[in-house]
PDB file of C-alpha atoms in Angstrom:
ATOM      1  CA  UNK A   2      37.218 118.579  18.136  1.00 47.00           C
ATOM      2  CA  UNK A   3      36.046 115.237  18.079  1.00 49.00           C
ATOM      3  CA  UNK A   4      32.712 114.331  15.648  1.00 50.00           C
ATOM      4  CA  UNK A   5      30.834 111.272  15.390  1.00 51.00           C
ATOM      5  CA  UNK A   6      28.403 110.029  13.288  1.00 48.00           C
ATOM      6  CA  UNK A   7      24.913 108.665  14.602  1.00 44.00           C
ATOM      7  CA  UNK A   8      25.362 105.681  11.244  1.00 42.00           C
ATOM      8  CA  UNK A   9      28.159 104.290   9.701  1.00 47.00           C
ATOM      9  CA  UNK A  10      27.298 105.510   7.457  1.00 46.00           C
ATOM     10  CA  UNK A  11      25.183 107.596   8.075  1.00 55.00           C
ATOM     11  CA  UNK A  12      22.363 107.473   5.796  1.00 65.00           C
ATOM     12  CA  UNK A  13      18.939 108.094   6.416  1.00 73.00           C
ATOM     13  CA  UNK A  14      18.375 104.201   5.321  1.00 69.00           C
ATOM     14  CA  UNK A  15      18.726 103.191   8.377  1.00 68.00           C
ATOM     15  CA  UNK A  16      16.056 105.304  10.041  1.00 76.00           C
ATOM     16  CA  UNK A  17      12.442 104.653  10.176  1.00 81.00           C
ATOM     17  CA  UNK A  18      11.026 107.630   7.561  1.00 86.00           C
ATOM     18  CA  UNK A  19      10.325 111.021   9.655  1.00 88.00           C
ATOM     19  CA  UNK A  20       7.083 112.903   8.757  1.00 91.00           C
ATOM     20  CA  UNK A  21       6.877 116.476   9.772  1.00 92.00           C
ATOM     21  CA  UNK A  22       4.107 118.312  11.770  1.00 94.00           C
ATOM     22  CA  UNK A  23       1.705 120.109   8.863  1.00 95.00           C
ATOM     23  CA  UNK A  24      -1.256 122.698   9.882  1.00 94.00           C
ATOM     24  CA  UNK A  25      -4.549 122.072   8.914  1.00 94.00           C
ATOM     25  CA  UNK A  26      -5.221 121.800   5.435  1.00 93.00           C
ATOM     26  CA  UNK A  27      -1.488 120.533   4.237  1.00 96.00           C
ATOM     27  CA  UNK A  28      -0.477 116.900   4.475  1.00 96.00           C
ATOM     28  CA  UNK A  29       2.933 115.414   4.336  1.00 96.00           C
ATOM     29  CA  UNK A  30       4.108 111.986   3.270  1.00 96.00           C
ATOM     30  CA  UNK A  31       7.408 110.840   4.631  1.00 94.00           C
ATOM     31  CA  UNK A  32       9.377 107.177   2.714  1.00 93.00           C
ATOM     32  CA  UNK A  33      12.451 105.270   2.508  1.00 90.00           C
ATOM     33  CA  UNK A  34      13.939 105.745  -0.716  1.00 89.00           C
ATOM     34  CA  UNK A  35      17.582 104.336  -2.289  1.00 86.00           C
ATOM     35  CA  UNK A  36      18.194 108.165  -1.474  1.00 85.00           C
ATOM     36  CA  UNK A  37      17.262 108.470   2.033  1.00 86.00           C
ATOM     37  CA  UNK A  38      14.236 109.408   3.213  1.00 90.00           C
ATOM     38  CA  UNK A  39      12.016 111.228   1.005  1.00 93.00           C
ATOM     39  CA  UNK A  40       9.425 113.520   2.776  1.00 94.00           C
ATOM     40  CA  UNK A  41       6.300 115.163   0.254  1.00 96.00           C
ATOM     41  CA  UNK A  42       4.805 118.281   1.365  1.00 96.00           C
ATOM     42  CA  UNK A  43       1.639 119.649  -0.100  1.00 96.00           C
ATOM     43  CA  UNK A  44      -0.676 122.477   0.574  1.00 95.00           C
ATOM     44  CA  UNK A  45       0.517 126.007   0.562  1.00 92.00           C
ATOM     45  CA  UNK A  46       2.445 127.083   4.164  1.00 91.00           C
ATOM     46  CA  UNK A  47       4.752 125.314   5.920  1.00 92.00           C
ATOM     47  CA  UNK A  48       5.117 122.291   7.839  1.00 94.00           C
ATOM     48  CA  UNK A  49       8.003 121.783  10.816  1.00 93.00           C
ATOM     49  CA  UNK A  50      10.024 118.795  11.040  1.00 90.00           C
ATOM     50  CA  UNK A  51      11.182 117.978  14.699  1.00 86.00           C
ATOM     51  CA  UNK A  52      14.739 117.233  15.955  1.00 80.00           C
ATOM     52  CA  UNK A  53      15.772 113.419  16.041  1.00 77.00           C
ATOM     53  CA  UNK A  54      16.723 112.108  19.240  1.00 73.00           C
ATOM     54  CA  UNK A  55      20.091 114.197  20.546  1.00 69.00           C
ATOM     55  CA  UNK A  56      21.622 110.742  21.828  1.00 65.00           C
ATOM     56  CA  UNK A  57      23.879 112.485  24.635  1.00 65.00           C
ATOM     57  CA  UNK A  58      25.251 114.684  21.605  1.00 67.00           C
ATOM     58  CA  UNK A  59      25.518 118.720  21.807  1.00 68.00           C
ATOM     59  CA  UNK A  60      23.066 118.976  18.346  1.00 72.00           C
ATOM     60  CA  UNK A  61      22.120 116.538  15.782  1.00 74.00           C
ATOM     61  CA  UNK A  62      21.233 117.515  12.196  1.00 76.00           C
ATOM     62  CA  UNK A  63      19.710 116.410   8.883  1.00 81.00           C
ATOM     63  CA  UNK A  64      21.816 117.006   5.471  1.00 81.00           C
ATOM     64  CA  UNK A  65      19.350 117.741   2.815  1.00 85.00           C
ATOM     65  CA  UNK A  66      20.415 114.732  -0.373  1.00 84.00           C
ATOM     66  CA  UNK A  67      21.002 118.339  -2.311  1.00 83.00           C
ATOM     67  CA  UNK A  68      24.018 119.505   0.246  1.00 74.00           C
ATOM     68  CA  UNK A  69      22.123 121.711   1.926  1.00 77.00           C
ATOM     69  CA  UNK A  70      22.145 121.099   5.979  1.00 74.00           C
ATOM     70  CA  UNK A  71      18.730 122.211   7.939  1.00 79.00           C
ATOM     71  CA  UNK A  72      19.951 123.077  11.290  1.00 72.00           C
ATOM     72  CA  UNK A  73      16.592 124.389  12.789  1.00 70.00           C
ATOM     73  CA  UNK A  74      15.629 127.390  14.095  1.00 67.00           C
ATOM     74  CA  UNK A  75      17.846 128.530  17.305  1.00 62.00           C
ATOM     75  CA  UNK A  76      15.754 127.740  20.357  1.00 63.00           C
ATOM     76  CA  UNK A  77      14.166 124.224  19.640  1.00 71.00           C
ATOM     77  CA  UNK A  78      15.719 122.731  16.802  1.00 77.00           C
ATOM     78  CA  UNK A  79      12.524 122.492  14.926  1.00 85.00           C
ATOM     79  CA  UNK A  80      13.204 122.850  10.677  1.00 88.00           C
ATOM     80  CA  UNK A  81      10.636 124.657   8.188  1.00 90.00           C
ATOM     81  CA  UNK A  82       9.538 122.322   5.442  1.00 92.00           C
ATOM     82  CA  UNK A  83       7.999 123.997   2.330  1.00 93.00           C
ATOM     83  CA  UNK A  84       5.814 122.108   0.148  1.00 96.00           C
ATOM     84  CA  UNK A  85       7.063 119.940  -2.567  1.00 95.00           C
ATOM     85  CA  UNK A  86       9.816 117.103  -2.346  1.00 95.00           C
ATOM     86  CA  UNK A  87      12.414 117.240   0.237  1.00 93.00           C
ATOM     87  CA  UNK A  88      15.082 114.222   0.523  1.00 91.00           C
ATOM     88  CA  UNK A  89      16.712 113.645   3.933  1.00 89.00           C
ATOM     89  CA  UNK A  90      20.244 111.556   3.176  1.00 84.00           C
ATOM     90  CA  UNK A  91      22.005 111.836   6.794  1.00 78.00           C
ATOM     91  CA  UNK A  92      21.711 112.478   9.964  1.00 76.00           C
ATOM     92  CA  UNK A  93      24.884 113.602  11.568  1.00 71.00           C
ATOM     93  CA  UNK A  94      25.997 114.625  15.347  1.00 69.00           C
ATOM     94  CA  UNK A  95      28.675 116.453  17.234  1.00 68.00           C
ATOM     95  CA  UNK A  96      29.823 117.275  20.334  1.00 66.00           C
ATOM     96  CA  UNK A  97      30.594 120.456  20.211  1.00 65.00           C
ATOM     97  CA  UNK A  98      27.838 122.649  19.544  1.00 60.00           C
ATOM     98  CA  UNK A  99      29.984 125.761  17.307  1.00 71.00           C
ATOM     99  CA  UNK A 100      30.516 122.693  14.711  1.00 67.00           C
ATOM    100  CA  UNK A 101      27.645 124.249  12.216  1.00 65.00           C
ATOM    101  CA  UNK A 102      29.169 128.311  12.705  1.00 74.00           C
ATOM    102  CA  UNK A 103      32.184 127.370  12.034  1.00 75.00           C
ATOM    103  CA  UNK A 104      31.412 124.885   8.582  1.00 70.00           C
ATOM    104  CA  UNK A 105      29.027 127.354   7.323  1.00 72.00           C
ATOM    105  CA  UNK A 106      32.031 129.662   8.231  1.00 81.00           C
ATOM    106  CA  UNK A 107      34.247 127.854   6.109  1.00 80.00           C
ATOM    107  CA  UNK A 108      31.768 127.415   3.217  1.00 76.00           C
ATOM    108  CA  UNK A 109      31.402 123.695   4.069  1.00 69.00           C
ATOM    109  CA  UNK A 110      28.675 121.218   4.607  1.00 62.00           C
ATOM    110  CA  UNK A 111      28.520 119.476   7.201  1.00 58.00           C
ATOM    111  CA  UNK A 112      29.249 115.659   5.165  1.00 57.00           C
ATOM    112  CA  UNK A 113      33.135 117.301   5.576  1.00 54.00           C
ATOM    113  CA  UNK A 114      33.345 117.178   9.783  1.00 51.00           C
ATOM    114  CA  UNK A 115      31.066 113.662   9.755  1.00 49.00           C
ATOM    115  CA  UNK A 116      33.706 110.717  10.458  1.00 48.00           C
ATOM    116  CA  UNK A 117      34.897 109.018  13.328  1.00 46.00           C
ATOM    117  CA  UNK A 118      37.927 110.296  13.835  1.00 42.00           C
ATOM    118  CA  UNK A 119      39.651 113.709  15.516  1.00 43.00           C
ATOM    119  CA  UNK A 120      38.801 116.645  12.689  1.00 39.00           C
TER     120      UNK A 120
END
């Protein structure tokens, strides 16, 4: 299986801040910090972060600074962002759509496979 990083290293510091969509009554702000992309959502409810560009890969996913991988909803890859502060640290892409399932089964984070060499 071949895994390909979108950035070397694949950090969110290399991208413009991404701001999620919010329903009325909620607000969202995003800024680039030393840790990555910091998203602050206020209000009660759920906001949605749309998927990044696929760049010819099977799937592209965000990874939070706390190590939690945000894989999104199965049908459109949007990610629920809840009120509070979320820091996105990495953006990883891969050619085989089964990678996230395989890593979750092995209890490994996505960053385990994020390297430009055969896995």
